[in-house]
mmCIF file of C-alpha atoms and ligand atoms in Angstrom:
data_model
loop_
_atom_site.group_PDB
_atom_site.id
_atom_site.type_symbol
_atom_site.label_atom_id
_atom_site.label_comp_id
_atom_site.label_asym_id
_atom_site.label_seq_id
_atom_site.Cartn_x
_atom_site.Cartn_y
_atom_site.Cartn_z
ATOM 1 C CA UNK A 17 61.719 -9.388 28.218
ATOM 2 C CA UNK A 18 61.610 -8.351 24.634
ATOM 3 C CA UNK A 19 58.209 -6.684 24.369
ATOM 4 C CA UNK A 20 58.920 -5.118 21.009
ATOM 5 C CA UNK A 21 59.754 -8.469 19.453
ATOM 6 C CA UNK A 22 56.600 -9.931 20.999
ATOM 7 C CA UNK A 23 54.606 -7.127 19.464
ATOM 8 C CA UNK A 24 53.286 -5.886 22.783
ATOM 9 C CA UNK A 25 55.580 -2.951 23.453
ATOM 10 C CA UNK A 26 54.386 0.633 23.145
ATOM 11 C CA UNK A 27 54.870 1.942 19.646
ATOM 12 C CA UNK A 28 55.838 -1.528 18.449
ATOM 13 C CA UNK A 29 54.264 -3.692 15.840
ATOM 14 C CA UNK A 30 52.747 -1.471 13.210
ATOM 15 C CA UNK A 31 50.773 -3.853 11.001
ATOM 16 C CA UNK A 32 52.322 -4.177 7.558
ATOM 17 C CA UNK A 33 49.029 -4.976 5.860
ATOM 18 C CA UNK A 34 45.637 -3.651 6.986
ATOM 19 C CA UNK A 35 42.353 -4.405 5.210
ATOM 20 C CA UNK A 36 39.056 -2.649 5.808
ATOM 21 C CA UNK A 37 35.480 -3.656 5.038
ATOM 22 C CA UNK A 38 34.100 -0.140 4.670
ATOM 23 C CA UNK A 39 30.512 -0.721 5.751
ATOM 24 C CA UNK A 40 27.665 1.491 6.940
ATOM 25 C CA UNK A 41 27.418 4.241 4.333
ATOM 26 C CA UNK A 42 23.716 3.637 3.750
ATOM 27 C CA UNK A 43 22.823 3.638 7.448
ATOM 28 C CA UNK A 44 24.862 6.805 7.990
ATOM 29 C CA UNK A 45 22.743 8.559 5.363
ATOM 30 C CA UNK A 46 19.474 6.985 6.499
ATOM 31 C CA UNK A 47 19.996 8.267 10.053
ATOM 32 C CA UNK A 48 20.238 11.772 8.661
ATOM 33 C CA UNK A 49 17.229 11.436 6.375
ATOM 34 C CA UNK A 50 19.556 11.644 3.359
ATOM 35 C CA UNK A 51 19.685 9.443 0.227
ATOM 36 C CA UNK A 52 22.126 6.515 0.384
ATOM 37 C CA UNK A 53 24.443 8.189 -2.128
ATOM 38 C CA UNK A 54 25.146 10.926 0.426
ATOM 39 C CA UNK A 55 26.605 8.199 2.653
ATOM 40 C CA UNK A 56 28.706 6.838 -0.187
ATOM 41 C CA UNK A 57 29.997 10.334 -0.926
ATOM 42 C CA UNK A 58 31.002 10.829 2.678
ATOM 43 C CA UNK A 59 32.451 7.306 2.669
ATOM 44 C CA UNK A 60 34.825 8.243 -0.123
ATOM 45 C CA UNK A 61 36.047 11.202 1.928
ATOM 46 C CA UNK A 62 36.661 8.812 4.813
ATOM 47 C CA UNK A 63 38.602 6.487 2.524
ATOM 48 C CA UNK A 64 40.777 9.345 1.339
ATOM 49 C CA UNK A 65 41.670 10.440 4.859
ATOM 50 C CA UNK A 66 42.327 6.867 5.998
ATOM 51 C CA UNK A 67 44.736 6.345 3.076
ATOM 52 C CA UNK A 68 46.656 9.420 4.294
ATOM 53 C CA UNK A 69 46.588 8.240 7.898
ATOM 54 C CA UNK A 70 47.809 4.772 6.939
ATOM 55 C CA UNK A 71 50.767 6.329 5.143
ATOM 56 C CA UNK A 72 51.593 8.437 8.198
ATOM 57 C CA UNK A 73 51.542 5.323 10.395
ATOM 58 C CA UNK A 74 53.920 3.487 8.078
ATOM 59 C CA UNK A 75 51.426 0.832 7.018
ATOM 60 C CA UNK A 76 52.843 -0.718 3.854
ATOM 61 C CA UNK A 77 49.632 -2.028 2.346
ATOM 62 C CA UNK A 78 46.061 -0.853 2.836
ATOM 63 C CA UNK A 79 43.364 -2.971 1.201
ATOM 64 C CA UNK A 80 39.898 -1.418 0.918
ATOM 65 C CA UNK A 81 36.748 -3.385 0.086
ATOM 66 C CA UNK A 82 34.891 -0.983 -2.188
ATOM 67 C CA UNK A 83 32.550 -3.228 -4.216
ATOM 68 C CA UNK A 84 31.878 -6.912 -3.667
ATOM 69 C CA UNK A 85 30.847 -9.462 -6.271
ATOM 70 C CA UNK A 86 27.564 -9.653 -4.321
ATOM 71 C CA UNK A 87 26.943 -5.907 -4.528
ATOM 72 C CA UNK A 88 25.466 -6.491 -8.019
ATOM 73 C CA UNK A 89 22.390 -7.536 -6.027
ATOM 74 C CA UNK A 90 21.692 -3.860 -5.293
ATOM 75 C CA UNK A 91 19.294 -1.706 -7.308
ATOM 76 C CA UNK A 92 20.752 -0.590 -10.654
ATOM 77 C CA UNK A 93 20.438 3.050 -9.611
ATOM 78 C CA UNK A 94 22.687 2.535 -6.578
ATOM 79 C CA UNK A 95 25.251 0.643 -8.663
ATOM 80 C CA UNK A 96 25.238 3.513 -11.163
ATOM 81 C CA UNK A 97 25.771 5.996 -8.311
ATOM 82 C CA UNK A 98 28.706 3.955 -6.997
ATOM 83 C CA UNK A 99 30.285 3.803 -10.465
ATOM 84 C CA UNK A 100 29.920 7.567 -10.852
ATOM 85 C CA UNK A 101 31.593 8.102 -7.499
ATOM 86 C CA UNK A 102 34.422 5.781 -8.549
ATOM 87 C CA UNK A 103 34.885 7.748 -11.777
ATOM 88 C CA UNK A 104 34.927 11.026 -9.880
ATOM 89 C CA UNK A 105 37.306 9.710 -7.218
ATOM 90 C CA UNK A 106 39.894 8.561 -9.751
ATOM 91 C CA UNK A 107 39.680 11.807 -11.739
ATOM 92 C CA UNK A 108 39.942 13.949 -8.619
ATOM 93 C CA UNK A 109 42.473 12.045 -6.501
ATOM 94 C CA UNK A 110 44.751 10.095 -8.842
ATOM 95 C CA UNK A 111 47.394 12.790 -9.266
ATOM 96 C CA UNK A 112 47.624 13.468 -5.537
ATOM 97 C CA UNK A 113 47.879 9.756 -4.727
ATOM 98 C CA UNK A 114 50.546 9.347 -7.389
ATOM 99 C CA UNK A 115 52.555 12.244 -5.986
ATOM 100 C CA UNK A 116 52.285 10.790 -2.484
ATOM 101 C CA UNK A 117 54.181 7.744 -3.747
ATOM 102 C CA UNK A 118 51.226 5.382 -3.523
ATOM 103 C CA UNK A 119 51.010 2.418 -5.851
ATOM 104 C CA UNK A 120 47.455 1.447 -6.737
ATOM 105 C CA UNK A 121 46.584 -2.189 -7.247
ATOM 106 C CA UNK A 122 43.148 -3.711 -7.825
ATOM 107 C CA UNK A 123 41.837 -7.113 -6.794
ATOM 108 C CA UNK A 124 38.587 -8.424 -8.207
ATOM 109 C CA UNK A 125 37.196 -8.607 -11.716
ATOM 110 C CA UNK A 126 36.858 -4.909 -12.478
ATOM 111 C CA UNK A 127 36.732 -5.697 -16.207
ATOM 112 C CA UNK A 128 33.035 -6.352 -15.668
ATOM 113 C CA UNK A 129 32.555 -2.597 -15.155
ATOM 114 C CA UNK A 130 31.682 -0.190 -17.981
ATOM 115 C CA UNK A 131 34.558 0.334 -20.384
ATOM 116 C CA UNK A 132 35.287 3.942 -19.413
ATOM 117 C CA UNK A 133 35.559 2.911 -15.751
ATOM 118 C CA UNK A 134 37.888 0.059 -16.721
ATOM 119 C CA UNK A 135 40.032 2.550 -18.641
ATOM 120 C CA UNK A 136 40.180 4.911 -15.659
ATOM 121 C CA UNK A 137 41.195 2.062 -13.344
ATOM 122 C CA UNK A 138 43.848 0.898 -15.808
ATOM 123 C CA UNK A 139 45.210 4.443 -15.994
ATOM 124 C CA UNK A 140 45.383 4.655 -12.194
ATOM 125 C CA UNK A 141 47.306 1.368 -12.028
ATOM 126 C CA UNK A 142 49.685 2.389 -14.821
ATOM 127 C CA UNK A 143 50.238 5.930 -13.491
ATOM 128 C CA UNK A 144 51.289 4.642 -10.051
ATOM 129 C CA UNK A 145 53.041 1.391 -11.052
ATOM 130 C CA UNK A 146 56.525 2.619 -10.156
ATOM 131 C CA UNK A 147 55.584 4.059 -6.765
ATOM 132 C CA UNK A 148 57.102 2.390 -3.730
ATOM 133 C CA UNK A 149 56.119 4.322 -0.613
ATOM 134 C CA UNK A 150 52.921 2.393 0.085
ATOM 135 C CA UNK A 151 50.380 0.262 -1.739
ATOM 136 C CA UNK A 152 46.661 0.925 -1.885
ATOM 137 C CA UNK A 153 44.777 -2.202 -2.921
ATOM 138 C CA UNK A 154 41.181 -1.570 -3.940
ATOM 139 C CA UNK A 155 38.808 -4.543 -4.050
ATOM 140 C CA UNK A 156 36.410 -3.983 -6.944
ATOM 141 C CA UNK A 157 33.909 -6.654 -7.937
ATOM 142 C CA UNK A 158 35.885 -8.842 -5.565
ATOM 143 C CA UNK A 159 34.706 -12.130 -4.085
ATOM 144 C CA UNK A 160 37.032 -14.359 -2.123
ATOM 145 C CA UNK A 161 35.345 -17.650 -2.964
ATOM 146 C CA UNK A 162 35.619 -16.931 -6.683
ATOM 147 C CA UNK A 163 39.264 -15.937 -6.195
ATOM 148 C CA UNK A 164 39.999 -19.324 -4.606
ATOM 149 C CA UNK A 165 37.892 -21.226 -7.159
ATOM 150 C CA UNK A 166 39.790 -19.500 -9.959
ATOM 151 C CA UNK A 167 43.134 -20.440 -8.369
ATOM 152 C CA UNK A 168 42.015 -24.066 -8.091
ATOM 153 C CA UNK A 169 40.924 -24.077 -11.715
ATOM 154 C CA UNK A 170 44.323 -22.810 -12.844
ATOM 155 C CA UNK A 171 46.114 -25.359 -10.687
ATOM 156 C CA UNK A 172 43.989 -28.114 -12.263
ATOM 157 C CA UNK A 173 45.001 -26.815 -15.713
ATOM 158 C CA UNK A 174 48.660 -26.960 -14.744
ATOM 159 C CA UNK A 175 48.262 -30.521 -13.479
ATOM 160 C CA UNK A 176 46.420 -31.571 -16.634
ATOM 161 C CA UNK A 177 49.162 -30.081 -18.797
ATOM 162 C CA UNK A 178 51.876 -31.812 -16.787
ATOM 163 C CA UNK A 179 53.355 -28.527 -15.504
ATOM 164 C CA UNK A 180 52.560 -29.362 -11.895
ATOM 165 C CA UNK A 181 52.495 -32.613 -9.922
ATOM 166 C CA UNK A 182 49.620 -33.268 -7.504
ATOM 167 C CA UNK A 183 52.106 -33.897 -4.689
ATOM 168 C CA UNK A 184 53.739 -30.540 -5.337
ATOM 169 C CA UNK A 185 50.572 -28.588 -4.495
ATOM 170 C CA UNK A 186 51.188 -26.594 -1.319
ATOM 171 C CA UNK A 187 49.751 -23.524 0.388
ATOM 172 C CA UNK A 188 52.175 -21.484 -1.703
ATOM 173 C CA UNK A 189 50.823 -23.012 -4.912
ATOM 174 C CA UNK A 190 47.452 -21.532 -4.035
ATOM 175 C CA UNK A 191 48.802 -18.265 -2.612
ATOM 176 C CA UNK A 192 50.767 -17.630 -5.803
ATOM 177 C CA UNK A 193 47.525 -17.774 -7.780
ATOM 178 C CA UNK A 194 45.510 -15.419 -5.574
ATOM 179 C CA UNK A 195 45.053 -11.785 -6.564
ATOM 180 C CA UNK A 196 46.956 -10.760 -3.426
ATOM 181 C CA UNK A 197 50.049 -12.618 -4.637
ATOM 182 C CA UNK A 198 53.246 -10.882 -3.512
ATOM 183 C CA UNK A 199 51.608 -8.717 -0.843
ATOM 184 C CA UNK A 200 52.682 -9.061 2.792
ATOM 185 C CA UNK A 201 50.430 -11.317 4.903
ATOM 186 C CA UNK A 202 47.244 -9.673 6.166
ATOM 187 C CA UNK A 203 47.862 -8.502 9.745
ATOM 188 C CA UNK A 204 44.703 -6.635 10.659
ATOM 189 C CA UNK A 205 41.182 -6.802 9.224
ATOM 190 C CA UNK A 206 38.749 -4.078 10.294
ATOM 191 C CA UNK A 207 34.998 -4.003 9.663
ATOM 192 C CA UNK A 208 32.940 -0.947 10.483
ATOM 193 C CA UNK A 209 29.196 -0.555 11.156
ATOM 194 C CA UNK A 210 28.756 -3.304 13.753
ATOM 195 C CA UNK A 211 28.320 -6.227 11.341
ATOM 196 C CA UNK A 212 30.393 -9.206 12.371
ATOM 197 C CA UNK A 213 30.943 -11.139 9.175
ATOM 198 C CA UNK A 214 33.498 -11.238 6.389
ATOM 199 C CA UNK A 215 31.059 -10.955 3.465
ATOM 200 C CA UNK A 216 33.298 -12.969 1.122
ATOM 201 C CA UNK A 217 36.384 -10.809 1.734
ATOM 202 C CA UNK A 218 39.947 -12.210 1.931
ATOM 203 C CA UNK A 219 38.893 -15.586 3.368
ATOM 204 C CA UNK A 220 42.188 -17.352 2.671
ATOM 205 C CA UNK A 221 44.264 -14.307 3.585
ATOM 206 C CA UNK A 222 42.494 -13.867 6.950
ATOM 207 C CA UNK A 223 43.751 -17.207 8.280
ATOM 208 C CA UNK A 224 45.871 -15.477 10.933
ATOM 209 C CA UNK A 225 44.782 -11.874 10.621
ATOM 210 C CA UNK A 226 43.706 -10.057 13.768
ATOM 211 C CA UNK A 227 40.042 -9.066 13.482
ATOM 212 C CA UNK A 228 38.597 -5.785 14.708
ATOM 213 C CA UNK A 229 34.909 -4.968 14.562
ATOM 214 C CA UNK A 230 33.748 -1.456 15.382
ATOM 215 C CA UNK A 231 30.237 0.004 15.568
ATOM 216 C CA UNK A 232 31.437 3.228 13.946
ATOM 217 C CA UNK A 233 29.820 3.719 10.558
ATOM 218 C CA UNK A 234 32.340 4.029 7.726
ATOM 219 C CA UNK A 235 31.651 7.721 6.915
ATOM 220 C CA UNK A 236 32.509 8.557 10.544
ATOM 221 C CA UNK A 237 35.735 6.518 10.539
ATOM 222 C CA UNK A 238 38.844 8.686 10.480
ATOM 223 C CA UNK A 239 42.488 9.019 11.365
ATOM 224 C CA UNK A 240 41.786 8.725 15.100
ATOM 225 C CA UNK A 241 39.903 5.457 14.596
ATOM 226 C CA UNK A 242 42.737 3.990 12.528
ATOM 227 C CA UNK A 243 45.253 5.029 15.175
ATOM 228 C CA UNK A 244 43.150 3.316 17.858
ATOM 229 C CA UNK A 245 42.859 0.182 15.740
ATOM 230 C CA UNK A 246 46.614 0.032 15.296
ATOM 231 C CA UNK A 247 47.138 0.542 19.046
ATOM 232 C CA UNK A 248 44.706 -2.305 19.727
ATOM 233 C CA UNK A 249 46.592 -4.475 17.228
ATOM 234 C CA UNK A 250 49.898 -3.717 18.952
ATOM 235 C CA UNK A 251 48.514 -5.074 22.244
ATOM 236 C CA UNK A 252 47.474 -8.407 20.779
ATOM 237 C CA UNK A 253 49.440 -11.572 21.350
ATOM 238 C CA UNK A 254 49.694 -13.399 18.036
ATOM 239 C CA UNK A 255 50.457 -16.992 18.873
ATOM 240 C CA UNK A 256 49.967 -18.742 15.524
ATOM 241 C CA UNK A 257 49.017 -21.908 17.334
ATOM 242 C CA UNK A 258 52.123 -21.834 19.518
ATOM 243 C CA UNK A 259 52.465 -20.764 23.123
HETATM 244 C C1 LIG B 29 29.294 0.070 2.287
HETATM 245 O O1 LIG B 29 28.172 0.694 2.809
HETATM 246 C C2 LIG B 29 29.576 0.506 0.866
HETATM 247 C C3 LIG B 29 29.378 -0.546 -0.137
HETATM 248 C C4 LIG B 29 29.030 -1.780 0.081
HETATM 249 C C5 LIG B 29 29.603 -0.145 -1.520
HETATM 250 P P1 LIG B 29 26.721 0.103 2.588
HETATM 251 O O2 LIG B 29 26.161 0.674 1.333
HETATM 252 O O3 LIG B 29 26.750 -1.376 2.637
HETATM 253 O O4 LIG B 29 25.952 0.687 3.828
HETATM 254 P P2 LIG B 29 24.858 -0.044 4.711
HETATM 255 O O5 LIG B 29 25.439 -1.360 5.142
HETATM 256 O O6 LIG B 29 23.657 -0.218 3.832
HETATM 257 O O7 LIG B 29 24.622 0.874 5.849
HETATM 258 C C1 LIG B 30 30.576 -5.607 2.217
HETATM 259 O O1 LIG B 30 29.514 -4.824 2.656
HETATM 260 C C2 LIG B 30 31.108 -5.094 0.925
HETATM 261 C C3 LIG B 30 31.739 -3.787 0.970
HETATM 262 C C4 LIG B 30 31.956 -3.064 2.040
HETATM 263 C C5 LIG B 30 32.196 -3.284 -0.300
HETATM 264 P P1 LIG B 30 28.002 -5.234 2.350
HETATM 265 O O2 LIG B 30 27.159 -4.198 2.987
HETATM 266 O O3 LIG B 30 27.813 -5.470 0.909
HETATM 267 O O4 LIG B 30 27.891 -6.642 3.100
HETATM 268 P P2 LIG B 30 26.628 -7.437 3.629
HETATM 269 O O5 LIG B 30 25.659 -7.517 2.489
HETATM 270 O O6 LIG B 30 26.049 -6.658 4.776
HETATM 271 O O7 LIG B 30 27.170 -8.748 4.057
HETATM 272 MG MG1 LIG B 31 26.523 -2.731 4.111
#
């Protein structure tokens, strides 16, 4: 029996594309009597170590949900704190990430952020554009329903202009207009902090992703947790509707 091919053998089946809903920063801080920003700070450290661990495991693409299109519903002071942490993270970590061979890509409408943050993000994308070792996708002001709506709108434009026939619209037509275009299919989606929902993240892309929910709060999530998640993934039997 070919266990490795079935993805059930030991050491087999490293997911090519892992996405994480990094949740629980606020509760981590609250439990320690600290302000929420302390949780976000610690959460950034967790993200940094998980990026390293993903590289060591040979994961090709790691997609991190950092700011959702619904997170604008938070108090302005928390949004400002998150933006400051994003600024600091790029300034502090960009060179190291670039040297590690990581290509940074962003999904979501980050152009809605303040102009200096947009410029920092653009510089991170440009600085790492030629890297090929692994890809770090950061979801910033990302919402999956908008992503799909936007794809549909552009398809409608193409039909109206005669560039596309209605009968030619396929799954690929949509996929090619999503912000994840060109990335390998999502294999494993992890959410921390015990919540069991997708919160508008990668809805289309999760069609056949394996889902893993853990009670661990994001600031406590580390290399060991990612290793366990990948081991769990390797034991799963992905049938894709077959037998
Ligand atoms: C996730 O942690 C980080 C972001 C959404 C930016 P939360 O801030 O949602 O933490 P909880 O869910 O309140 O604990
Ligand atoms: C999802 O977490 C978004 C990110 C992790 C960036 P939220 O904490 O915003 O999700 P809900 O509000 O609990 O669904
Ligand atoms: Mg949350």
